[in-house]
C-alpha positions as protocol buffer text, in pm:
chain_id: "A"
residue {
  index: 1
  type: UNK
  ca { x: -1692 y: -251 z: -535 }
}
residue {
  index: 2
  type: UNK
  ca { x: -2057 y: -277 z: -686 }
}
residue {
  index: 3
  type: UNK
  ca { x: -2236 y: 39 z: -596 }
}
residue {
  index: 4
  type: UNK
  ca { x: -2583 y: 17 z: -493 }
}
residue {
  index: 5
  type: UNK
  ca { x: -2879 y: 52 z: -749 }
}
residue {
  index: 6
  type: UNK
  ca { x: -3071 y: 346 z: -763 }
}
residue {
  index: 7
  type: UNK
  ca { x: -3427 y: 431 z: -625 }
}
residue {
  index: 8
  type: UNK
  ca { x: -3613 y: 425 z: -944 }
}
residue {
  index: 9
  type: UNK
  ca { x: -3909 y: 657 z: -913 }
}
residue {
  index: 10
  type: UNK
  ca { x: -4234 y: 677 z: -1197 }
}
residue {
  index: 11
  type: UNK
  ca { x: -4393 y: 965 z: -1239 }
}
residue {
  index: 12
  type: UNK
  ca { x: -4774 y: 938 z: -1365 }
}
residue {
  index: 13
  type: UNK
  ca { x: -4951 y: 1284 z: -1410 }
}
residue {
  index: 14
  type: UNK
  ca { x: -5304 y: 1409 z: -1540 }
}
residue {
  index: 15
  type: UNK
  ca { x: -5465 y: 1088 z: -1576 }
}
residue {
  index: 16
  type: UNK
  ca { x: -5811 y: 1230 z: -1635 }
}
residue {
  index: 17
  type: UNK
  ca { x: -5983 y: 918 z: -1576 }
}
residue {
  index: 18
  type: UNK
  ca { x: -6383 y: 897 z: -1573 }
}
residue {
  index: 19
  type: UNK
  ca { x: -6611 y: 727 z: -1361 }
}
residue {
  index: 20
  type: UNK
  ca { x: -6752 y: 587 z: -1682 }
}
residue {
  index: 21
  type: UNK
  ca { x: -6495 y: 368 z: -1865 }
}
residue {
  index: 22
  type: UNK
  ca { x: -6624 y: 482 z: -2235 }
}
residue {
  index: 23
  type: UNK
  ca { x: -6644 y: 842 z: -2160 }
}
residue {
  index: 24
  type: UNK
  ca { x: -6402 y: 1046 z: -2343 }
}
residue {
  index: 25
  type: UNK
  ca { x: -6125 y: 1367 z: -2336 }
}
residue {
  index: 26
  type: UNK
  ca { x: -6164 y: 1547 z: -2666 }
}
residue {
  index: 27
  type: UNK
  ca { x: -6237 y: 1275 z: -2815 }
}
residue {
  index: 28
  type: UNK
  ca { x: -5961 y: 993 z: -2645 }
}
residue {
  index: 29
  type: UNK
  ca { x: -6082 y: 745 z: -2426 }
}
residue {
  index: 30
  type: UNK
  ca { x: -5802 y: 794 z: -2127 }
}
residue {
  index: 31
  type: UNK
  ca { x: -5868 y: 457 z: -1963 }
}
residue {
  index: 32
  type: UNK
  ca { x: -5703 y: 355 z: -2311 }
}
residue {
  index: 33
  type: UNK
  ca { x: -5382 y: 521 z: -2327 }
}
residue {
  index: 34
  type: UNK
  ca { x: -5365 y: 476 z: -1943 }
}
residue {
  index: 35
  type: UNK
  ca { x: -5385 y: 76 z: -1947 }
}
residue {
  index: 36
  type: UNK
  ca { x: -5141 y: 106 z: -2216 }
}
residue {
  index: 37
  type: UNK
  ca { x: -4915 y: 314 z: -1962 }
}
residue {
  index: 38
  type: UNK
  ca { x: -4937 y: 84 z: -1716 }
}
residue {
  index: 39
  type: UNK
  ca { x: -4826 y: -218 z: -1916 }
}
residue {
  index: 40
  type: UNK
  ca { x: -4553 y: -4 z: -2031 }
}
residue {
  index: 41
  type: UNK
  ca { x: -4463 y: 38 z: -1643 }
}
residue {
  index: 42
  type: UNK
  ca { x: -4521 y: -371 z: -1559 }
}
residue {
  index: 43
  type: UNK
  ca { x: -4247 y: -457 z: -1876 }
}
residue {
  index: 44
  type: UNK
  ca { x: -4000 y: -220 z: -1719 }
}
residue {
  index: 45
  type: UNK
  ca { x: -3657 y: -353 z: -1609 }
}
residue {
  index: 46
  type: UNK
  ca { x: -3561 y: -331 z: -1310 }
}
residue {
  index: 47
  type: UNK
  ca { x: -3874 y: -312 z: -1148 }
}
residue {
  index: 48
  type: UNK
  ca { x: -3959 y: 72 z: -1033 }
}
residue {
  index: 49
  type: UNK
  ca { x: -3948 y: 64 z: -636 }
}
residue {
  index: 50
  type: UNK
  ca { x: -4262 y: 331 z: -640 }
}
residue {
  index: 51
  type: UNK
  ca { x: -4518 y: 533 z: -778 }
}
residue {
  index: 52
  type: UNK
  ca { x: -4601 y: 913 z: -757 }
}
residue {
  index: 53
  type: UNK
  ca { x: -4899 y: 1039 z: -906 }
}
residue {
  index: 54
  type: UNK
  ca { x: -4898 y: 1454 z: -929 }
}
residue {
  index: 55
  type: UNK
  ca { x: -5268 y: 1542 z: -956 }
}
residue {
  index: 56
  type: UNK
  ca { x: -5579 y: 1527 z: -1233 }
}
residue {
  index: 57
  type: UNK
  ca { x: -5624 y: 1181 z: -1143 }
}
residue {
  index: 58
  type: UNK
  ca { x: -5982 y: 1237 z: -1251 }
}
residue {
  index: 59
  type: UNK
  ca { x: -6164 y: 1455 z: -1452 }
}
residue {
  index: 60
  type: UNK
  ca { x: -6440 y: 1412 z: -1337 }
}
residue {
  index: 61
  type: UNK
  ca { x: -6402 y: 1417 z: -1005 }
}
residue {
  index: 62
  type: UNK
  ca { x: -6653 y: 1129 z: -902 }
}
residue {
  index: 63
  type: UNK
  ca { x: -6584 y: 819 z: -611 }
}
residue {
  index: 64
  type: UNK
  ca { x: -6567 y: 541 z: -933 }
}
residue {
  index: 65
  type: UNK
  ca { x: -6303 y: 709 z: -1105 }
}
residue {
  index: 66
  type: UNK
  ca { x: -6068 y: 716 z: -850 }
}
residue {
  index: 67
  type: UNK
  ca { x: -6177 y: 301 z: -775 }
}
residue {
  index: 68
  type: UNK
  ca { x: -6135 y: 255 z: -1119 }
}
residue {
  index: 69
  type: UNK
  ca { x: -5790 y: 420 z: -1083 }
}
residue {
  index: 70
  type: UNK
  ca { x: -5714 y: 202 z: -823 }
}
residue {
  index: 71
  type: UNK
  ca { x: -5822 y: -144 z: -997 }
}
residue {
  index: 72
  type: UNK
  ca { x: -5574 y: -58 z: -1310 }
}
residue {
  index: 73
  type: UNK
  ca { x: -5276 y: 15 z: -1076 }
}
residue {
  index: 74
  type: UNK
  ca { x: -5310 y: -249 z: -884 }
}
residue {
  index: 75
  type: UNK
  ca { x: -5113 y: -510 z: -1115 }
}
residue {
  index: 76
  type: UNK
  ca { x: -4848 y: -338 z: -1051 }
}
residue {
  index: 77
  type: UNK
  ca { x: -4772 y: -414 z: -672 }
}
residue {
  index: 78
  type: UNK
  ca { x: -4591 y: -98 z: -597 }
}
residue {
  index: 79
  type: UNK
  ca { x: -4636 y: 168 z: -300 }
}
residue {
  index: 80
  type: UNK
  ca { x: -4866 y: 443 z: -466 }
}
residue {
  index: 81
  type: UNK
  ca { x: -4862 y: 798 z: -333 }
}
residue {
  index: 82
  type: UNK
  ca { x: -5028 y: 1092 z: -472 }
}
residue {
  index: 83
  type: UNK
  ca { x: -5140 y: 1448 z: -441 }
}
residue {
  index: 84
  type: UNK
  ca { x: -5419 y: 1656 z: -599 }
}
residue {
  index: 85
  type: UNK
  ca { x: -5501 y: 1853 z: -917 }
}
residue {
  index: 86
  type: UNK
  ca { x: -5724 y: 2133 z: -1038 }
}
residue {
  index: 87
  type: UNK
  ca { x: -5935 y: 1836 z: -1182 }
}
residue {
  index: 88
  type: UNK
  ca { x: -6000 y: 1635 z: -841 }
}
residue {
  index: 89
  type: UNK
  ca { x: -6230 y: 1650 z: -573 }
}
residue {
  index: 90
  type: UNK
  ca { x: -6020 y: 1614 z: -262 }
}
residue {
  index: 91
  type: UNK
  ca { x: -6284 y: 1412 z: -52 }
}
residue {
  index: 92
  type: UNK
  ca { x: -6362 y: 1170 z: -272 }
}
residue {
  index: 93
  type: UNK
  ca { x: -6000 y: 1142 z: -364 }
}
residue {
  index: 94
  type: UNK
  ca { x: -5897 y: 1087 z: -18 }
}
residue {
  index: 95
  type: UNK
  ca { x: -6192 y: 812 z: 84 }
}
residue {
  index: 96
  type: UNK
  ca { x: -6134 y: 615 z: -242 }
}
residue {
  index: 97
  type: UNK
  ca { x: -5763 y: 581 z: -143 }
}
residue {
  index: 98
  type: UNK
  ca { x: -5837 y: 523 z: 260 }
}
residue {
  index: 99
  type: UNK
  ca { x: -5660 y: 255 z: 421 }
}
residue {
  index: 100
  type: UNK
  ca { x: -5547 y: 109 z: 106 }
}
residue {
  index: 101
  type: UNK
  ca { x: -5206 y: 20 z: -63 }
}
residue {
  index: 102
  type: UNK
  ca { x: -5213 y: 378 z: -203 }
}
residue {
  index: 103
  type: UNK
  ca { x: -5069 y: 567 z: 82 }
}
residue {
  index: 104
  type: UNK
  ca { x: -5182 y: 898 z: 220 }
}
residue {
  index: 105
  type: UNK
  ca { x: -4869 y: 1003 z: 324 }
}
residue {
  index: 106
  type: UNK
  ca { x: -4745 y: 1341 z: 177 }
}
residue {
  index: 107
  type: UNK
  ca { x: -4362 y: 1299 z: 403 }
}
residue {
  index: 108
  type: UNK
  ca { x: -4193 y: 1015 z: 352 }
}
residue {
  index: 109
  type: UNK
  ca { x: -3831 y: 861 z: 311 }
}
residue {
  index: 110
  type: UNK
  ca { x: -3716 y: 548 z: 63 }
}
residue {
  index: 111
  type: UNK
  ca { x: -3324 y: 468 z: 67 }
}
residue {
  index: 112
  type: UNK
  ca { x: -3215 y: 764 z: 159 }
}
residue {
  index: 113
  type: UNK
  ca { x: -3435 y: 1009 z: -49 }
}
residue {
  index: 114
  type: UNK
  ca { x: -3672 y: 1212 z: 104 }
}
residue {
  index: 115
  type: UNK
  ca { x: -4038 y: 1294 z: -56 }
}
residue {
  index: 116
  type: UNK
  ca { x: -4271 y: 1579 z: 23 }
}
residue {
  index: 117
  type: UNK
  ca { x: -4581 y: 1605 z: -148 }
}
residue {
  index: 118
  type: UNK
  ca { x: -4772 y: 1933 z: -146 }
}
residue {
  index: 119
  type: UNK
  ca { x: -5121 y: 2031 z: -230 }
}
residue {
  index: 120
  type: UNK
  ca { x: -5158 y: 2379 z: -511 }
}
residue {
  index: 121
  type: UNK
  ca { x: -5530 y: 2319 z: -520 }
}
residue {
  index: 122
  type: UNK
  ca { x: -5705 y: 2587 z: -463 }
}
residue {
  index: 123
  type: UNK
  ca { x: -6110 y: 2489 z: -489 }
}
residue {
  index: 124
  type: UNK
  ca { x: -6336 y: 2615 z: -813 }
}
residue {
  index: 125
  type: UNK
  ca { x: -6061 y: 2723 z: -998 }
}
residue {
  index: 126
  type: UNK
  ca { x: -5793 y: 2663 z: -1249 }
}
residue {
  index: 127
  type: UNK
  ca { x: -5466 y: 2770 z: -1116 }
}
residue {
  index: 128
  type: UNK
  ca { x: -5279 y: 2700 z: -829 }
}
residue {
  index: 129
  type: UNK
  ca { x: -5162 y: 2841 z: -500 }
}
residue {
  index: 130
  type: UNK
  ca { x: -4949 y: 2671 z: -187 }
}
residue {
  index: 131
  type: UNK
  ca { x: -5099 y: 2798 z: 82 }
}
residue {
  index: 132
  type: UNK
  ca { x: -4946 y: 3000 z: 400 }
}
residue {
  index: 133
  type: UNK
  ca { x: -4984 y: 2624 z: 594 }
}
residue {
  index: 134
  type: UNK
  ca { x: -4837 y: 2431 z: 313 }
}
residue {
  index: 135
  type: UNK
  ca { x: -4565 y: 2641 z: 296 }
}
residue {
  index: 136
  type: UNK
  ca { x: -4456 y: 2668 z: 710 }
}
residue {
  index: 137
  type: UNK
  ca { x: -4553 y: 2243 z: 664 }
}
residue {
  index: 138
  type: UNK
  ca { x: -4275 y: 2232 z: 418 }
}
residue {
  index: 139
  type: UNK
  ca { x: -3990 y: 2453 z: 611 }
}
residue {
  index: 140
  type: UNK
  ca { x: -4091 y: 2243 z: 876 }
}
residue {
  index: 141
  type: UNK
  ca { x: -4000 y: 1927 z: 701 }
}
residue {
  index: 142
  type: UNK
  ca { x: -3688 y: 2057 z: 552 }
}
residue {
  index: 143
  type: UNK
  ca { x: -3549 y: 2170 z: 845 }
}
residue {
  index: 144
  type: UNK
  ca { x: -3586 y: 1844 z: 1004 }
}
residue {
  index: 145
  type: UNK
  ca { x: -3442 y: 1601 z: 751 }
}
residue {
  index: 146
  type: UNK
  ca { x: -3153 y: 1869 z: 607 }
}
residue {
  index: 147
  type: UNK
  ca { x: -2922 y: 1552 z: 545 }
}
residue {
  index: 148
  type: UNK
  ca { x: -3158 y: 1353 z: 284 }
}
residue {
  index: 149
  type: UNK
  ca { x: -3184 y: 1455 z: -101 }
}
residue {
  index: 150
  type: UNK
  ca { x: -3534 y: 1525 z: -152 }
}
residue {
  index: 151
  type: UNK
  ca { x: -3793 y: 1633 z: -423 }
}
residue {
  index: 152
  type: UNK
  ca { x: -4080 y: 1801 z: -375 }
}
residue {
  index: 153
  type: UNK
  ca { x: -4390 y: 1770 z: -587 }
}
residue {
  index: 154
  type: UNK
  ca { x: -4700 y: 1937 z: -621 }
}
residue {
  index: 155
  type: UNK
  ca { x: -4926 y: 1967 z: -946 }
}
residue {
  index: 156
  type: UNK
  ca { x: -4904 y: 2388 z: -1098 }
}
residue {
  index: 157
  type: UNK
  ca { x: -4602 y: 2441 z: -1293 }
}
residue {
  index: 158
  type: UNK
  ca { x: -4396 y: 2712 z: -1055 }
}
residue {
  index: 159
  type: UNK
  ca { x: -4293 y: 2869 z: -1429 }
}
residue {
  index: 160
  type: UNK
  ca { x: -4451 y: 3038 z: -1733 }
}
residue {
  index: 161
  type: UNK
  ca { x: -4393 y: 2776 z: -1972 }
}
residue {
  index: 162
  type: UNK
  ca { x: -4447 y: 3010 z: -2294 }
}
residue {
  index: 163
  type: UNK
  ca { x: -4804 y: 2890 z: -2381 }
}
residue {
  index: 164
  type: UNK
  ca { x: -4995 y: 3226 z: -2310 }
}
residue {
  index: 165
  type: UNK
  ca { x: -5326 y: 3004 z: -2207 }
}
residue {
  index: 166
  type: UNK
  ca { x: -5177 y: 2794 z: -2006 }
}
residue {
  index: 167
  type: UNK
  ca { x: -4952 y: 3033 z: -1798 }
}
residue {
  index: 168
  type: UNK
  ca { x: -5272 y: 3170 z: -1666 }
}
residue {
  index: 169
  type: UNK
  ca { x: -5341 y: 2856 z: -1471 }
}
residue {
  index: 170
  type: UNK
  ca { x: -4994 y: 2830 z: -1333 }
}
residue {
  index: 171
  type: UNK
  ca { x: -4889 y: 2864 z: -973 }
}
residue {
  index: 172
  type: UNK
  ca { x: -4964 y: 3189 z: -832 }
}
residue {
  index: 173
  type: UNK
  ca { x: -4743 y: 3267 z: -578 }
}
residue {
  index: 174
  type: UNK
  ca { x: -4393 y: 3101 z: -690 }
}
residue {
  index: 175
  type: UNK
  ca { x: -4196 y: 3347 z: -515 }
}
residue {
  index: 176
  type: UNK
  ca { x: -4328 y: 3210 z: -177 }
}
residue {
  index: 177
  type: UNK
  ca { x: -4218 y: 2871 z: -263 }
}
residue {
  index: 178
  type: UNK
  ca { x: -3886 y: 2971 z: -368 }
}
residue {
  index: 179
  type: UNK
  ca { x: -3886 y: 3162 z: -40 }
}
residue {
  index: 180
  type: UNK
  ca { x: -3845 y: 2813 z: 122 }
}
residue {
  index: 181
  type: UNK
  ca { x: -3671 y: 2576 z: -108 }
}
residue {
  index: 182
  type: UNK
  ca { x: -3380 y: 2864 z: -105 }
}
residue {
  index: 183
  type: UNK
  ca { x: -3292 y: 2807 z: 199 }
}
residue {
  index: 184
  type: UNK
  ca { x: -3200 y: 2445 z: 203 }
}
residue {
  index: 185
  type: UNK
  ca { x: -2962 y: 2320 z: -31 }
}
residue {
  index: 186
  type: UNK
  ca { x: -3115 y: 1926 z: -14 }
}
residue {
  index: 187
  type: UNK
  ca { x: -3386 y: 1947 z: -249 }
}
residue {
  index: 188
  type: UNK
  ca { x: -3232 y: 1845 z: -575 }
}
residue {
  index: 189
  type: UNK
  ca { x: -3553 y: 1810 z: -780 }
}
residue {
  index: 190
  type: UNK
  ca { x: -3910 y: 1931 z: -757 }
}
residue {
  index: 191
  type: UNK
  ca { x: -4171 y: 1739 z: -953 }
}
residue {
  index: 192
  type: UNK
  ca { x: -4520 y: 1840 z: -1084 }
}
residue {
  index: 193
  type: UNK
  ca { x: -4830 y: 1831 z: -1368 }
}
residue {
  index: 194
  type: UNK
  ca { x: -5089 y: 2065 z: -1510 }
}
residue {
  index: 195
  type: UNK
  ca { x: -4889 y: 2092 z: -1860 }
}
residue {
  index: 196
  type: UNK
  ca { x: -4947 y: 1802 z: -2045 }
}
residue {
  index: 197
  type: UNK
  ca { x: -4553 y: 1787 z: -2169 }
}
residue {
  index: 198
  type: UNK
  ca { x: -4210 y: 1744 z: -2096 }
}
residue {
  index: 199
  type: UNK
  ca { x: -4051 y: 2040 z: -1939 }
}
residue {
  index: 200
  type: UNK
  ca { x: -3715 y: 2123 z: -1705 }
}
residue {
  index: 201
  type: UNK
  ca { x: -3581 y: 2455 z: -1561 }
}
residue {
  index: 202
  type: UNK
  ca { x: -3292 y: 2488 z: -1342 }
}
residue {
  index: 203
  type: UNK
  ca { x: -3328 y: 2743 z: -1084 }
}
residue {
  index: 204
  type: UNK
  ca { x: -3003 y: 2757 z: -875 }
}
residue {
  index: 205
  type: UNK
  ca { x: -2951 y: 2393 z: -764 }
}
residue {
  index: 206
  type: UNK
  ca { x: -3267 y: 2276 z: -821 }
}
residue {
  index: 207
  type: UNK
  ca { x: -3388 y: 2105 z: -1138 }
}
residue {
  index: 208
  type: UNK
  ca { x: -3797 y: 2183 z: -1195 }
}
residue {
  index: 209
  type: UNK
  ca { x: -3927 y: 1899 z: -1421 }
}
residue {
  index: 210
  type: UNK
  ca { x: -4252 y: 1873 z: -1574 }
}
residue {
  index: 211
  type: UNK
  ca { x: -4398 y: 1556 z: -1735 }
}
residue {
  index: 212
  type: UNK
  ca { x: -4602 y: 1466 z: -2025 }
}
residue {
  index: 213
  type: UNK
  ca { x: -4971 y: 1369 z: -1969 }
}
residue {
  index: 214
  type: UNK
  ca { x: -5078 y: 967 z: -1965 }
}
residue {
  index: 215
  type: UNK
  ca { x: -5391 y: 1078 z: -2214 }
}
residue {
  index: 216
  type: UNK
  ca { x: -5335 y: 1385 z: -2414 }
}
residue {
  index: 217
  type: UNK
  ca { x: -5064 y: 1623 z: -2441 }
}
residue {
  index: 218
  type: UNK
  ca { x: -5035 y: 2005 z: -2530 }
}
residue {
  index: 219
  type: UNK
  ca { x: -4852 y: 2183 z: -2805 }
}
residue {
  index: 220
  type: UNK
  ca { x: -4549 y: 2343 z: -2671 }
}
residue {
  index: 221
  type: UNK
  ca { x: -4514 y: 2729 z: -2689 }
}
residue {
  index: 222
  type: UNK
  ca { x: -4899 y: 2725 z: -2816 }
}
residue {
  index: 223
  type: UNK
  ca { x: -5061 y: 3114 z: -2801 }
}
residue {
  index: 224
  type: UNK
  ca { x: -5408 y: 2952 z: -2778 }
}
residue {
  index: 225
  type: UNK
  ca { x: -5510 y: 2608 z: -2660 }
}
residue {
  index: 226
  type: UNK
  ca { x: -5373 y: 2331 z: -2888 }
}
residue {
  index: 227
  type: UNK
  ca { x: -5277 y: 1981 z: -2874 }
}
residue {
  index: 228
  type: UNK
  ca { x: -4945 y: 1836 z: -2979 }
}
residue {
  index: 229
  type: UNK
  ca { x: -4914 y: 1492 z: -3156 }
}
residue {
  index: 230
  type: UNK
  ca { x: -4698 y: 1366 z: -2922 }
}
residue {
  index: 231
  type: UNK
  ca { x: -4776 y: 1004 z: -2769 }
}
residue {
  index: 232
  type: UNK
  ca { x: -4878 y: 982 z: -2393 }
}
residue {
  index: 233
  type: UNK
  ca { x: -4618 y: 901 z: -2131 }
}
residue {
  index: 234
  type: UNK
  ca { x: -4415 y: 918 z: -1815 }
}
residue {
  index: 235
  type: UNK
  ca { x: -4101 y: 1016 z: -1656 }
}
residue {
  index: 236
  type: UNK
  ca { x: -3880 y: 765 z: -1515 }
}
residue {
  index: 237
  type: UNK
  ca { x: -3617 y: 851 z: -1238 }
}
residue {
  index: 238
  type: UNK
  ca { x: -3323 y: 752 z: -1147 }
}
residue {
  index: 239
  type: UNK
  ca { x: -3220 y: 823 z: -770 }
}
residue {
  index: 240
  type: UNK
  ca { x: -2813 y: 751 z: -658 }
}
residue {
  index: 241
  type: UNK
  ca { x: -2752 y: 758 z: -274 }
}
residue {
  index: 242
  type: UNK
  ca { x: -2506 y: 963 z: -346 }
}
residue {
  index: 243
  type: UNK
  ca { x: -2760 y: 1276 z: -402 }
}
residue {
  index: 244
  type: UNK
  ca { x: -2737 y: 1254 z: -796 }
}
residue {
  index: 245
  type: UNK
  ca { x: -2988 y: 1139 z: -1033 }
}
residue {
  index: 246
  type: UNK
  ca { x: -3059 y: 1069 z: -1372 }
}
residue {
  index: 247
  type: UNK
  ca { x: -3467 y: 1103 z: -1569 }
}
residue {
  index: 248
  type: UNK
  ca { x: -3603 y: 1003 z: -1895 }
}
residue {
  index: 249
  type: UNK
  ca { x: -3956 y: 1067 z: -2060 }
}
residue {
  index: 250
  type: UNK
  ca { x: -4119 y: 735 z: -2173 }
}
residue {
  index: 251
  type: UNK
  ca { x: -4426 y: 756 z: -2403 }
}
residue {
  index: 252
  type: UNK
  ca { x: -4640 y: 440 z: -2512 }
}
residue {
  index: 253
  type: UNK
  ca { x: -4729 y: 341 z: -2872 }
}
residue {
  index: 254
  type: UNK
  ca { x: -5088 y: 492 z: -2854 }
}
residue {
  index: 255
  type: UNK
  ca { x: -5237 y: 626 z: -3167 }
}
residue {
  index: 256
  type: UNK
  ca { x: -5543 y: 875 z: -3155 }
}
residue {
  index: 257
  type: UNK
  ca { x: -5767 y: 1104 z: -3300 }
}
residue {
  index: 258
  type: UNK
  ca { x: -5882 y: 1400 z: -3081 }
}
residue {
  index: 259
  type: UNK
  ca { x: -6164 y: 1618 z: -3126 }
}
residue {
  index: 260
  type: UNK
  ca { x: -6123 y: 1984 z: -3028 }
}
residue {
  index: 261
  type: UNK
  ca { x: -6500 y: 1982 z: -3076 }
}
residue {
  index: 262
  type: UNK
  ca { x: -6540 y: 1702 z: -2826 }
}
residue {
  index: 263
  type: UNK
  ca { x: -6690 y: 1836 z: -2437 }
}
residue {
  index: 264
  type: UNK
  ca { x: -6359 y: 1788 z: -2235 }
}
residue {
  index: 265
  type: UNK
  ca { x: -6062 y: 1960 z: -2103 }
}
């Protein structure tokens, strides 16, 4: 008997994108290594079914970044969802992306998997918090749909990741989230951003996976803020009916030069 393929799932996190296409992150141009992502993502086989996008989508905020975010995924012809980052500005994130193949929908289901997408923004700063709503919005949702595998994403890493200037920008209140996802044994993976690398955790059944940056990417471990010369990429997941699932990190041949000098991150 052939089994059925699995829902195959690409992660894109902490774009960074401009409004002005020549405008740079310490010193790389991310519409660059992001077009180079996205070819990367057209030559995959099989096709990807959809795209999540977990937050600094822009960093600059502004209405034209987020169109020109929409005019490079567009190729692509796959359902686009996303939620925010510390980097975005939620209003004109959410009118750029209104009524258009990029869906607004934070609960949805594809073949069997369930996806809930949260929002750890918390406005003028850094780090991230789920709010008190987020959190009821999320029991809610789990206790209605107890029989689909699901992952959660949102865009703060819920873990010190050992980089002492980046673990004050992480989640704030992970104990509240774990609150929740404790007590329902269908979420098999929780997604998110903010890091700039690869990174997974296990915490009881649940596998915590963080995923490199499309532009640049930090220095693991780092006491002060440093860059790693790893090249950008993606995760790619693989999603069996069953409940099980495979992922793999894919980076792009992008070569760069950054500038810790540069205005940026």
């Amino acid at each position: 008997m052939t089994l059925p393929s699995p829902l195959c799932v690409v992660q894109l996190t902490d774009i960074h994108l401009f409004a002005e296409a020549n405008e740079q992150l310490l010193g790389l141009p991310t519409i660059e290594s992001f077009q180079r992502v996205v070819r990367q993502i057209a030559a995959l086989q099989p096709k990807p079914d959809l795209i999540v996008l977990t937050g600094d989508l822009s960093q600059d905020g502004k209405p034209k970044s987020y169109e020109n975010l929409k005019e490079l995924l567009q190729p692509l012809h796959l359902p686009i969802y996303w939620l925010p980052g510390n980097h975005d500005s939620l209003p004109a994130l959410e009118q750029a992306f209104a009524g258009d193949t990029i869906s607004a929908s934070k609960s949805f289901a594809v073949r069997g998997w369930r996806f809930l997408l949260l929002n750890s923004q918390v406005p003028g700063c850094v780090h991230g918090r789920l709010s008190e709503e987020s959190l009821t919005w999320l029991q809610e949702q789990l206790s209605l749909t107890a029989d689909q595998p699901t992952i959660v994403g949102f865009h703060h890493p819920p873990f010190l990741v050992g980089s002492n200037w980046l673990d004050g920008s992480a989640l704030q209140n992970p104990e509240d989230l774990f609150a929740v996802l404790d007590q329902h044994s269908q979420v098999k993976l929780v997604l998110f951003g903010h890091i700039h690398q690869d990174y997974s955790q296990q915490r009881g059944t649940v596998q915590y996976l963080g995923s490199p940056s499309t532009c640049i990417q930090f220095e693991p471990h780092s006491s002060n803020f440093a860059l790693d010369t790893a090249k950008p990429g993606f995760r790619l997941l693989h999603l069996f009916a069953n409940g099980t699932w495979k992922t793999e990190v894919k980076r792009v041949d992008y070569a760069y030069q950054c500038d810790l000098a540069a205005t940026g991150y």
